CSV table of C-alpha atoms and ligand atoms in Angstrom, one decimal:
chain,number,residue,atom,x,y,z
A,1,MET,CA,41.3,19.6,-59.2
A,2,ASP,CA,39.1,19.7,-62.5
A,3,LEU,CA,40.0,20.5,-66.1
A,4,ASN,CA,39.7,23.8,-66.0
A,5,TYR,CA,42.6,24.6,-64.0
A,6,LEU,CA,44.6,22.7,-66.3
A,7,PHE,CA,43.2,25.0,-69.0
A,8,GLU,CA,44.0,28.2,-66.7
A,9,ARG,CA,47.9,26.9,-66.4
A,10,PHE,CA,47.8,26.0,-70.1
A,11,GLN,CA,46.8,29.8,-70.9
A,12,SER,CA,49.0,31.3,-68.0
A,13,VAL,CA,52.4,29.2,-68.4
A,14,PHE,CA,51.5,29.7,-72.4
A,15,SER,CA,50.5,33.4,-72.3
A,16,THR,CA,47.7,32.8,-74.5
A,17,LYS,CA,44.2,32.8,-74.9
A,18,GLU,CA,43.4,30.0,-77.0
A,19,THR,CA,41.5,26.9,-75.4
A,20,PRO,CA,43.8,23.8,-75.9
A,21,ARG,CA,42.3,20.2,-76.8
A,22,THR,CA,43.2,17.7,-74.0
A,23,PHE,CA,44.2,14.1,-74.4
A,24,PHE,CA,44.4,11.5,-71.7
A,25,ALA,CA,47.1,8.1,-71.8
A,26,PRO,CA,46.2,5.8,-68.4
A,27,GLY,CA,49.0,4.0,-66.5
A,28,ARG,CA,48.9,0.3,-66.3
A,29,ILE,CA,49.0,-2.5,-63.6
A,30,ASN,CA,49.9,-6.1,-64.8
A,31,LEU,CA,47.7,-8.7,-63.2
A,32,ILE,CA,49.6,-11.7,-64.1
A,33,GLY,CA,52.3,-12.5,-66.8
A,34,GLU,CA,55.4,-10.9,-65.3
A,35,HIS,CA,58.9,-10.8,-67.6
A,36,THR,CA,57.1,-12.5,-70.2
A,37,ASP,CA,56.8,-10.1,-72.9
A,38,TYR,CA,60.2,-10.0,-74.2
A,39,ASN,CA,60.4,-13.9,-73.9
A,40,GLY,CA,57.8,-13.9,-76.4
A,41,GLY,CA,55.0,-15.0,-73.5
A,42,HIS,CA,51.7,-14.2,-72.8
A,43,VAL,CA,50.8,-10.9,-70.3
A,44,PHE,CA,47.6,-9.9,-68.7
A,45,PRO,CA,47.5,-6.3,-67.8
A,46,ALA,CA,45.1,-3.3,-67.6
A,47,SER,CA,44.9,0.5,-67.7
A,48,ILE,CA,44.3,2.4,-64.8
A,49,SER,CA,42.3,5.5,-63.9
A,50,PHE,CA,46.0,7.4,-63.0
A,51,GLY,CA,47.8,8.5,-66.3
A,52,THR,CA,48.9,11.5,-67.9
A,53,TYR,CA,47.1,14.5,-69.7
A,54,ALA,CA,48.4,16.6,-72.4
A,55,LEU,CA,46.7,19.6,-73.0
A,56,ALA,CA,47.7,21.3,-76.6
A,57,THR,CA,47.3,23.7,-79.6
A,58,LYS,CA,49.4,24.2,-82.8
A,59,ARG,CA,51.9,26.9,-83.3
A,60,ASP,CA,52.1,29.0,-86.5
A,61,ASP,CA,55.9,28.2,-86.2
A,62,LYS,CA,57.9,25.1,-86.1
A,63,ARG,CA,58.8,25.2,-82.3
A,64,ILE,CA,57.8,22.9,-80.0
A,65,ARG,CA,57.3,24.1,-76.0
A,66,PHE,CA,56.6,21.5,-73.5
A,67,HIS,CA,55.4,22.5,-69.9
A,68,SER,CA,54.8,19.7,-67.1
A,69,MET,CA,52.9,20.5,-63.8
A,70,ASN,CA,54.6,17.9,-62.3
A,71,PHE,CA,57.4,20.4,-61.4
A,72,PRO,CA,56.9,23.4,-59.3
A,73,SER,CA,58.2,26.1,-61.5
A,74,ASP,CA,56.9,27.9,-65.1
A,75,GLU,CA,59.6,26.3,-67.0
A,76,ILE,CA,59.2,25.7,-70.3
A,77,ILE,CA,61.6,23.3,-72.3
A,78,GLU,CA,62.0,24.4,-76.3
A,79,SER,CA,62.6,22.4,-79.5
A,80,ASP,CA,62.6,22.7,-83.0
A,81,LEU,CA,60.9,20.6,-85.5
A,82,SER,CA,64.0,20.6,-87.1
A,83,ASN,CA,66.1,18.9,-84.5
A,84,LEU,CA,64.5,16.6,-82.3
A,85,ASP,CA,67.4,14.9,-81.3
A,86,PHE,CA,67.9,13.3,-77.8
A,87,LYS,CA,69.2,16.0,-75.3
A,88,LYS,CA,70.0,15.0,-71.7
A,89,SER,CA,68.9,18.4,-70.3
A,90,ASP,CA,65.6,17.9,-71.8
A,91,ASP,CA,65.1,15.2,-69.2
A,92,TRP,CA,61.6,14.3,-69.3
A,93,ALA,CA,60.6,16.0,-72.6
A,94,ASN,CA,62.6,13.2,-74.3
A,95,TYR,CA,59.2,11.5,-74.4
A,96,PRO,CA,57.5,13.2,-75.9
A,97,LYS,CA,60.2,14.3,-78.3
A,98,GLY,CA,61.2,10.8,-79.3
A,99,MET,CA,57.7,9.9,-80.5
A,100,ILE,CA,57.1,13.3,-82.6
A,101,GLN,CA,60.6,12.4,-84.2
A,102,TYR,CA,59.9,8.7,-85.0
A,103,LEU,CA,56.3,9.4,-86.0
A,104,LYS,CA,57.8,12.1,-88.3
A,105,ASN,CA,60.2,9.4,-89.6
A,106,GLU,CA,57.4,7.2,-90.6
A,107,GLY,CA,55.9,9.8,-92.6
A,108,HIS,CA,53.6,11.4,-90.8
A,109,SER,CA,53.1,15.1,-91.5
A,110,ILE,CA,53.5,16.7,-88.3
A,111,THR,CA,53.7,20.4,-89.8
A,112,SER,CA,54.0,23.1,-87.3
A,113,GLY,CA,55.0,23.3,-83.8
A,114,ALA,CA,53.0,23.1,-80.7
A,115,ASP,CA,52.2,24.3,-77.1
A,116,ILE,CA,52.1,21.5,-74.9
A,117,LEU,CA,51.1,20.9,-71.4
A,118,PHE,CA,51.4,17.6,-69.2
A,119,PHE,CA,49.9,16.8,-65.9
A,120,GLY,CA,50.4,13.4,-64.5
A,121,ASN,CA,48.9,12.0,-61.4
A,122,ILE,CA,50.9,8.4,-61.7
A,123,PRO,CA,52.8,8.0,-58.7
A,124,ASN,CA,56.5,9.0,-59.3
A,125,ALA,CA,58.9,5.8,-60.4
A,126,ALA,CA,56.2,3.5,-59.0
A,127,GLY,CA,56.3,1.0,-62.0
A,128,LEU,CA,52.9,1.6,-63.2
A,129,SER,CA,54.4,2.9,-66.2
A,130,SER,CA,54.5,6.7,-66.3
A,131,SER,CA,57.1,7.2,-69.1
A,132,ALA,CA,54.7,4.7,-71.5
A,133,SER,CA,51.9,6.7,-70.7
A,134,LEU,CA,53.8,9.7,-71.7
A,135,GLU,CA,54.6,8.4,-75.0
A,136,MET,CA,51.1,7.4,-75.7
A,137,VAL,CA,49.3,10.5,-74.7
A,138,THR,CA,51.6,12.2,-77.2
A,139,GLY,CA,51.0,9.7,-79.9
A,140,VAL,CA,47.0,10.5,-79.5
A,141,MET,CA,48.0,14.2,-79.1
A,142,LEU,CA,49.7,14.2,-82.4
A,143,GLU,CA,47.2,12.2,-84.3
A,144,GLY,CA,44.4,14.9,-82.8
A,145,LEU,CA,46.2,18.0,-83.5
A,146,PHE,CA,47.7,17.2,-87.1
A,147,HIS,CA,44.6,14.7,-88.5
A,148,LEU,CA,47.1,12.1,-88.5
A,149,GLU,CA,45.8,8.2,-89.0
A,150,ILE,CA,48.2,6.0,-87.2
A,151,ASP,CA,47.2,2.5,-86.6
A,152,ARG,CA,47.1,2.1,-83.0
A,153,ILE,CA,49.3,-1.3,-82.7
A,154,ARG,CA,51.6,0.8,-84.9
A,155,MET,CA,51.6,3.6,-82.2
A,156,ILE,CA,52.4,1.5,-79.7
A,157,LEU,CA,55.2,-0.3,-81.5
A,158,ILE,CA,56.5,3.0,-82.0
A,159,GLY,CA,56.3,4.1,-78.6
A,160,GLN,CA,58.4,0.7,-77.5
A,161,GLN,CA,60.9,1.9,-80.3
A,162,VAL,CA,61.2,5.4,-78.5
A,163,GLU,CA,61.6,3.9,-75.2
A,164,ASN,CA,64.3,0.8,-77.0
A,165,HIS,CA,66.6,3.1,-79.2
A,166,TYR,CA,66.2,7.0,-78.3
A,167,ILE,CA,65.6,6.7,-74.4
A,168,GLY,CA,67.7,3.8,-74.2
A,169,VAL,CA,65.8,1.2,-71.8
A,170,ASN,CA,65.2,-2.3,-73.5
A,171,SER,CA,61.6,-2.6,-71.9
A,172,GLY,CA,59.2,-5.2,-73.6
A,173,ILE,CA,55.7,-4.1,-75.2
A,174,MET,CA,53.4,-4.8,-72.5
A,175,ASP,CA,53.3,-1.3,-71.3
A,176,GLN,CA,52.7,0.4,-74.5
A,177,PHE,CA,50.2,-2.2,-75.5
A,178,ALA,CA,48.2,-2.0,-72.1
A,179,ILE,CA,48.1,1.7,-72.6
A,180,GLY,CA,47.1,2.0,-76.0
A,181,LYS,CA,44.9,-0.8,-76.0
A,182,GLY,CA,43.3,-0.4,-72.7
A,183,LYS,CA,39.6,-1.0,-72.3
A,184,LYS,CA,37.4,0.2,-69.3
A,185,ASP,CA,37.0,-2.9,-66.9
A,186,HIS,CA,38.8,-5.2,-68.7
A,187,ALA,CA,42.1,-6.8,-69.0
A,188,ILE,CA,44.2,-7.8,-72.2
A,189,LEU,CA,45.4,-11.3,-73.1
A,190,LEU,CA,48.5,-10.2,-75.4
A,191,ASP,CA,50.4,-12.9,-77.0
A,192,CYS,CA,53.8,-10.9,-77.0
A,193,GLN,CA,55.2,-12.6,-79.9
A,194,SER,CA,52.1,-12.4,-82.5
A,195,LEU,CA,50.5,-9.5,-80.8
A,196,ASN,CA,47.0,-11.4,-81.1
A,197,TYR,CA,45.1,-10.1,-78.1
A,198,HIS,CA,41.8,-10.2,-76.5
A,199,TYR,CA,39.9,-8.4,-73.6
A,200,ALA,CA,38.6,-10.3,-70.5
A,201,PRO,CA,36.4,-8.6,-68.4
A,202,ILE,CA,37.2,-8.2,-64.5
A,203,ASP,CA,34.5,-9.5,-62.3
A,204,LEU,CA,35.9,-9.9,-59.1
A,205,ALA,CA,32.6,-10.2,-57.5
A,206,ASN,CA,32.6,-8.3,-53.9
A,207,HIS,CA,36.3,-8.0,-54.4
A,208,VAL,CA,38.7,-4.8,-55.6
A,209,ILE,CA,42.3,-4.6,-56.7
A,210,ILE,CA,44.7,-2.7,-54.2
A,211,ILE,CA,47.9,-1.2,-55.5
A,212,ILE,CA,50.3,-0.9,-52.9
A,213,ASN,CA,53.5,1.5,-53.5
A,214,THR,CA,56.4,0.3,-51.7
A,215,ASN,CA,57.6,3.9,-52.3
A,216,LYS,CA,60.8,2.0,-52.8
A,217,ARG,CA,61.9,4.2,-56.3
A,218,ARG,CA,62.5,1.8,-59.4
A,219,GLU,CA,64.9,2.8,-61.6
A,220,LEU,CA,64.2,0.6,-64.6
A,221,ALA,CA,67.3,1.8,-66.7
A,222,GLY,CA,69.9,1.3,-64.0
A,223,SER,CA,68.3,-1.8,-62.4
A,224,LYS,CA,69.2,-5.6,-63.0
A,225,TYR,CA,66.3,-5.3,-66.1
A,226,ASN,CA,69.0,-5.7,-68.9
A,227,GLU,CA,70.7,-8.8,-66.9
A,228,ARG,CA,67.5,-10.8,-66.5
A,229,ARG,CA,67.0,-10.1,-70.6
A,230,SER,CA,70.2,-11.2,-71.4
A,231,GLU,CA,70.1,-14.5,-69.2
A,232,CYS,CA,67.0,-15.6,-70.9
A,233,GLU,CA,68.5,-15.1,-74.0
A,234,ARG,CA,71.4,-17.1,-73.2
A,235,ALA,CA,69.2,-19.8,-72.1
A,236,LEU,CA,67.2,-19.4,-75.3
A,237,LEU,CA,70.2,-20.2,-77.3
A,238,ASP,CA,71.3,-23.0,-75.4
A,239,LEU,CA,67.8,-24.4,-75.7
A,240,GLN,CA,68.2,-23.7,-79.5
A,241,SER,CA,70.8,-26.1,-80.0
A,242,GLU,CA,68.5,-28.9,-80.0
A,243,LEU,CA,65.1,-27.0,-80.5
A,244,ASP,CA,63.6,-25.4,-83.3
A,245,ILE,CA,61.8,-22.2,-81.0
A,246,LEU,CA,62.4,-18.5,-81.6
A,247,SER,CA,61.3,-17.8,-77.8
A,248,LEU,CA,60.9,-19.7,-74.4
A,249,GLY,CA,57.2,-18.6,-75.0
A,250,GLU,CA,56.9,-21.6,-77.3
A,251,LEU,CA,57.6,-23.9,-74.7
A,252,SER,CA,55.3,-25.9,-72.8
A,253,LYS,CA,56.5,-26.8,-68.8
A,254,GLU,CA,56.8,-30.4,-69.8
A,255,LYS,CA,59.0,-29.7,-72.8
A,256,PHE,CA,61.1,-27.1,-70.8
A,257,ASP,CA,62.0,-30.0,-67.7
A,258,ASN,CA,62.7,-32.3,-70.9
A,259,TYR,CA,65.3,-30.2,-72.5
A,260,LYS,CA,66.3,-27.9,-69.3
A,261,HIS,CA,69.7,-29.8,-69.2
A,262,LEU,CA,70.9,-28.0,-72.2
A,263,ILE,CA,71.0,-24.6,-70.4
A,264,LYS,CA,74.6,-24.6,-69.3
A,265,ASN,CA,74.5,-22.3,-66.5
A,266,ASP,CA,72.3,-22.4,-63.3
A,267,THR,CA,70.9,-19.0,-62.9
A,268,ASP,CA,70.1,-19.0,-66.6
A,269,LYS,CA,68.5,-22.0,-65.9
A,270,LYS,CA,66.1,-20.5,-63.0
A,271,ARG,CA,65.4,-17.7,-65.2
A,272,ALA,CA,64.2,-19.4,-68.0
A,273,LYS,CA,62.0,-22.0,-65.9
A,274,HIS,CA,60.2,-18.6,-64.6
A,275,ALA,CA,59.7,-17.5,-68.0
A,276,VAL,CA,57.9,-21.0,-69.3
A,277,TYR,CA,56.3,-21.3,-65.9
A,278,GLU,CA,54.9,-17.9,-65.6
A,279,ASN,CA,53.6,-18.0,-69.1
A,280,GLU,CA,51.6,-21.2,-68.6
A,281,ARG,CA,50.3,-19.6,-65.5
A,282,THR,CA,49.0,-16.7,-67.3
A,283,LEU,CA,47.5,-18.6,-69.6
A,284,GLU,CA,45.8,-20.4,-66.8
A,285,ALA,CA,44.7,-17.6,-64.7
A,286,LEU,CA,42.7,-16.3,-67.6
A,287,ALA,CA,40.8,-19.6,-68.1
A,288,ARG,CA,40.0,-19.4,-64.2
A,289,LEU,CA,38.8,-16.0,-64.4
A,290,LYS,CA,36.8,-17.0,-67.2
A,291,GLU,CA,35.0,-19.7,-65.2
A,292,GLY,CA,34.4,-17.1,-62.4
A,293,ASN,CA,37.3,-18.9,-60.1
A,294,ILE,CA,38.8,-15.8,-58.7
A,295,LYS,CA,40.1,-17.8,-56.0
A,296,LYS,CA,42.4,-19.8,-58.0
A,297,PHE,CA,42.9,-16.7,-59.9
A,298,GLY,CA,44.3,-15.4,-56.7
A,299,GLU,CA,46.6,-18.5,-56.0
A,300,LEU,CA,47.9,-18.3,-59.4
A,301,MET,CA,48.8,-14.6,-58.6
A,302,ASN,CA,50.8,-15.9,-55.3
A,303,ARG,CA,52.7,-18.5,-57.3
A,304,SER,CA,53.9,-15.8,-59.8
A,305,HIS,CA,54.8,-14.1,-57.2
A,306,LEU,CA,57.1,-16.9,-55.4
A,307,SER,CA,58.5,-17.6,-58.8
A,308,LEU,CA,59.7,-13.7,-59.3
A,309,GLN,CA,61.1,-13.8,-55.7
A,310,HIS,CA,63.0,-17.1,-55.9
A,311,ASP,CA,63.6,-17.9,-59.8
A,312,TYR,CA,63.8,-14.3,-61.3
A,313,GLN,CA,64.8,-12.7,-58.3
A,314,VAL,CA,63.6,-9.1,-59.0
A,315,THR,CA,61.4,-8.8,-56.0
A,316,GLY,CA,63.5,-7.6,-52.8
A,317,LEU,CA,62.8,-7.0,-49.5
A,318,GLU,CA,60.1,-4.2,-49.9
A,319,LEU,CA,58.0,-6.2,-52.1
A,320,ASP,CA,58.4,-9.3,-50.6
A,321,THR,CA,57.3,-7.8,-47.1
A,322,ILE,CA,54.2,-6.5,-48.7
A,323,VAL,CA,53.4,-9.1,-50.4
A,324,GLU,CA,54.0,-12.1,-47.6
A,325,THR,CA,51.9,-9.9,-45.1
A,326,ALA,CA,49.1,-9.3,-47.8
A,327,TRP,CA,48.9,-13.1,-48.0
A,328,LYS,CA,48.2,-13.4,-44.3
A,329,GLN,CA,45.1,-10.8,-44.3
A,330,GLU,CA,41.7,-11.8,-44.0
A,331,GLY,CA,39.9,-11.5,-47.0
A,332,VAL,CA,43.0,-11.4,-49.4
A,333,LEU,CA,42.6,-13.8,-52.4
A,334,GLY,CA,46.0,-13.2,-53.7
A,335,ALA,CA,48.8,-10.7,-53.8
A,336,ARG,CA,51.8,-10.2,-56.1
A,337,MET,CA,54.4,-7.8,-57.4
A,338,THR,CA,53.7,-5.6,-60.8
A,339,GLY,CA,55.5,-4.7,-63.1
A,340,ALA,CA,59.8,-4.8,-63.6
A,341,GLY,CA,60.2,-5.3,-59.7
A,342,PHE,CA,63.0,-4.0,-57.9
A,343,GLY,CA,60.8,-1.8,-55.8
A,344,GLY,CA,57.8,0.0,-57.4
A,345,CYS,CA,54.5,-1.3,-56.5
A,346,ALA,CA,52.6,-4.9,-55.4
A,347,ILE,CA,48.8,-5.3,-56.1
A,348,ALA,CA,46.3,-7.4,-54.4
A,349,ILE,CA,42.9,-8.6,-54.5
A,350,VAL,CA,40.8,-8.1,-51.3
A,351,ASP,CA,37.5,-8.3,-50.0
A,352,LYS,CA,35.7,-4.6,-50.3
A,353,ASP,CA,34.9,-4.9,-46.6
A,354,GLN,CA,38.3,-5.9,-45.2
A,355,VAL,CA,40.2,-2.9,-47.3
A,356,ASN,CA,40.4,-0.8,-44.4
A,357,ASN,CA,41.8,-3.4,-42.1
A,358,PHE,CA,44.0,-4.5,-45.2
A,359,LYS,CA,45.8,-1.2,-45.2
A,360,GLN,CA,46.0,-0.6,-41.7
A,361,ASN,CA,47.8,-4.1,-40.7
A,362,VAL,CA,49.9,-4.3,-44.0
A,363,ASN,CA,51.3,-0.4,-43.6
A,364,THR,CA,52.0,-1.5,-39.8
A,365,VAL,CA,54.0,-4.4,-40.7
A,366,TYR,CA,55.7,-2.5,-43.5
A,367,ARG,CA,56.8,0.9,-41.4
A,368,ASP,CA,58.2,-1.5,-38.7
A,369,LYS,CA,60.3,-3.4,-40.8
A,370,ILE,CA,61.1,-1.1,-43.6
A,371,GLY,CA,61.0,2.3,-42.0
A,372,TYR,CA,58.5,4.3,-44.0
A,373,ASP,CA,54.9,4.0,-45.3
A,374,ALA,CA,53.8,2.1,-48.0
A,375,THR,CA,50.7,4.0,-50.2
A,376,PHE,CA,47.4,2.2,-50.8
A,377,TYR,CA,45.1,3.0,-53.5
A,378,ILE,CA,42.1,1.0,-55.2
A,379,ALA,CA,42.7,0.4,-58.6
A,380,SER,CA,39.8,1.3,-61.2
A,381,ILE,CA,40.2,-0.3,-64.8
A,382,GLY,CA,39.9,2.7,-67.4
A,383,ASP,CA,40.2,2.9,-71.1
A,384,GLY,CA,43.2,3.3,-73.0
A,385,ALA,CA,44.8,6.6,-74.7
A,386,LYS,CA,42.5,8.9,-76.2
A,387,GLU,CA,41.1,12.4,-76.6
A,388,LEU,CA,39.0,13.9,-73.9
A,389,THR,CA,36.3,15.4,-75.3
A,390,ASN,CA,34.2,16.2,-72.3
A,391,GLU,CA,35.2,18.3,-69.4
A,392,GLY,CA,35.9,15.8,-66.6
A,393,VAL,CA,37.1,15.8,-63.2
A,394,LEU,CA,40.6,14.4,-62.3
B,401,GLA,C1,58.5,-3.3,-67.1
B,401,GLA,C2,59.0,-3.3,-68.9
B,401,GLA,C3,57.6,-4.2,-69.3
B,401,GLA,C4,58.0,-5.8,-68.9
B,401,GLA,C5,57.4,-5.6,-67.5
B,401,GLA,C6,58.1,-7.1,-66.8
B,401,GLA,O1,57.5,-2.7,-67.1
B,401,GLA,O2,58.5,-2.3,-69.1
B,401,GLA,O3,58.2,-4.2,-70.9
B,401,GLA,O4,59.2,-6.4,-69.2
B,401,GLA,O5,59.0,-4.5,-67.0
B,401,GLA,O6,57.2,-7.6,-66.7
């Protein structure tokens, strides 16, 4: 499918002859640094070439009309600039509505309505951040359409606020950051406390990153995500009785081990251990990658998964089956779950020549044990959210 098809759909759904402008925001994978963002630690995500397209034109009135090609009908969800409050029946359109409302609240001059068509090719509910992608594509679309000057970090923070306060999902900053600041062939090392970041080229020699979707739906809002956050907050409070720290991300492994007796509850202790050790692992992984030691990088990914499995307990049978089977395959340097967990996707670093064997072997074991197929994609790391000026092929 090419962009011309999206143009045609736009003109047909909105009964117009106008040519819309086109914007794109990617999804993301996280290479390492899981459940560290809301603990003030480091993450190492990258934006991928799957994402969300938004085609839009301004209107003369205050109506905002949304259509998504991801649903089979020609349904248009309509709002008015004067009332952008969350409405359950508006379903997915609440994400763009929230962005419009929050940017308006920040004083950005969104003066007229718009017709907007969305098309997303991120696998549904796979934990590759389709919701942050929808938020960020709306941000760059509003910026372009209304000639706004929005600082990119501010736009990222607004995306997170929409997620936290408008939608009601208590997620960290990683997803919006990876999508808002992504760079082709690079991952981003982000310090989630200071928001300092830098890019690291992803050069895996003769290896590729494979994304493996468990096809078990991951519903973040209904999951144990908030419970993990509270467990970490409780552990931090206990540690603060003697330590002058703002987050678990400030602790080295040694310091944590010296003070962990302060954490009263054993479960909280395990969660905090993961947050601290995973943060150090992330920094070490970056150092090894810079030295070109991708073998060691892969080993750190494996350790990350084990910690998420045993200490943080967010993996589950589907992800563990994929990852443990991946570890046994020839040409695999490392594999781990990516994102929030509880289903969703894993990633593996695999020798290019072994990709077909890998897919076949992992899927055979997975299907036997779980009863349905996994889906495999070769990840390509693309740019962050932006306007598309050239007509491209999706
Ligand atoms: C989800 C959240 C992120 C982050 C990850 C876990 O993707 O949206 O903020 O917490 O889980 O690393």
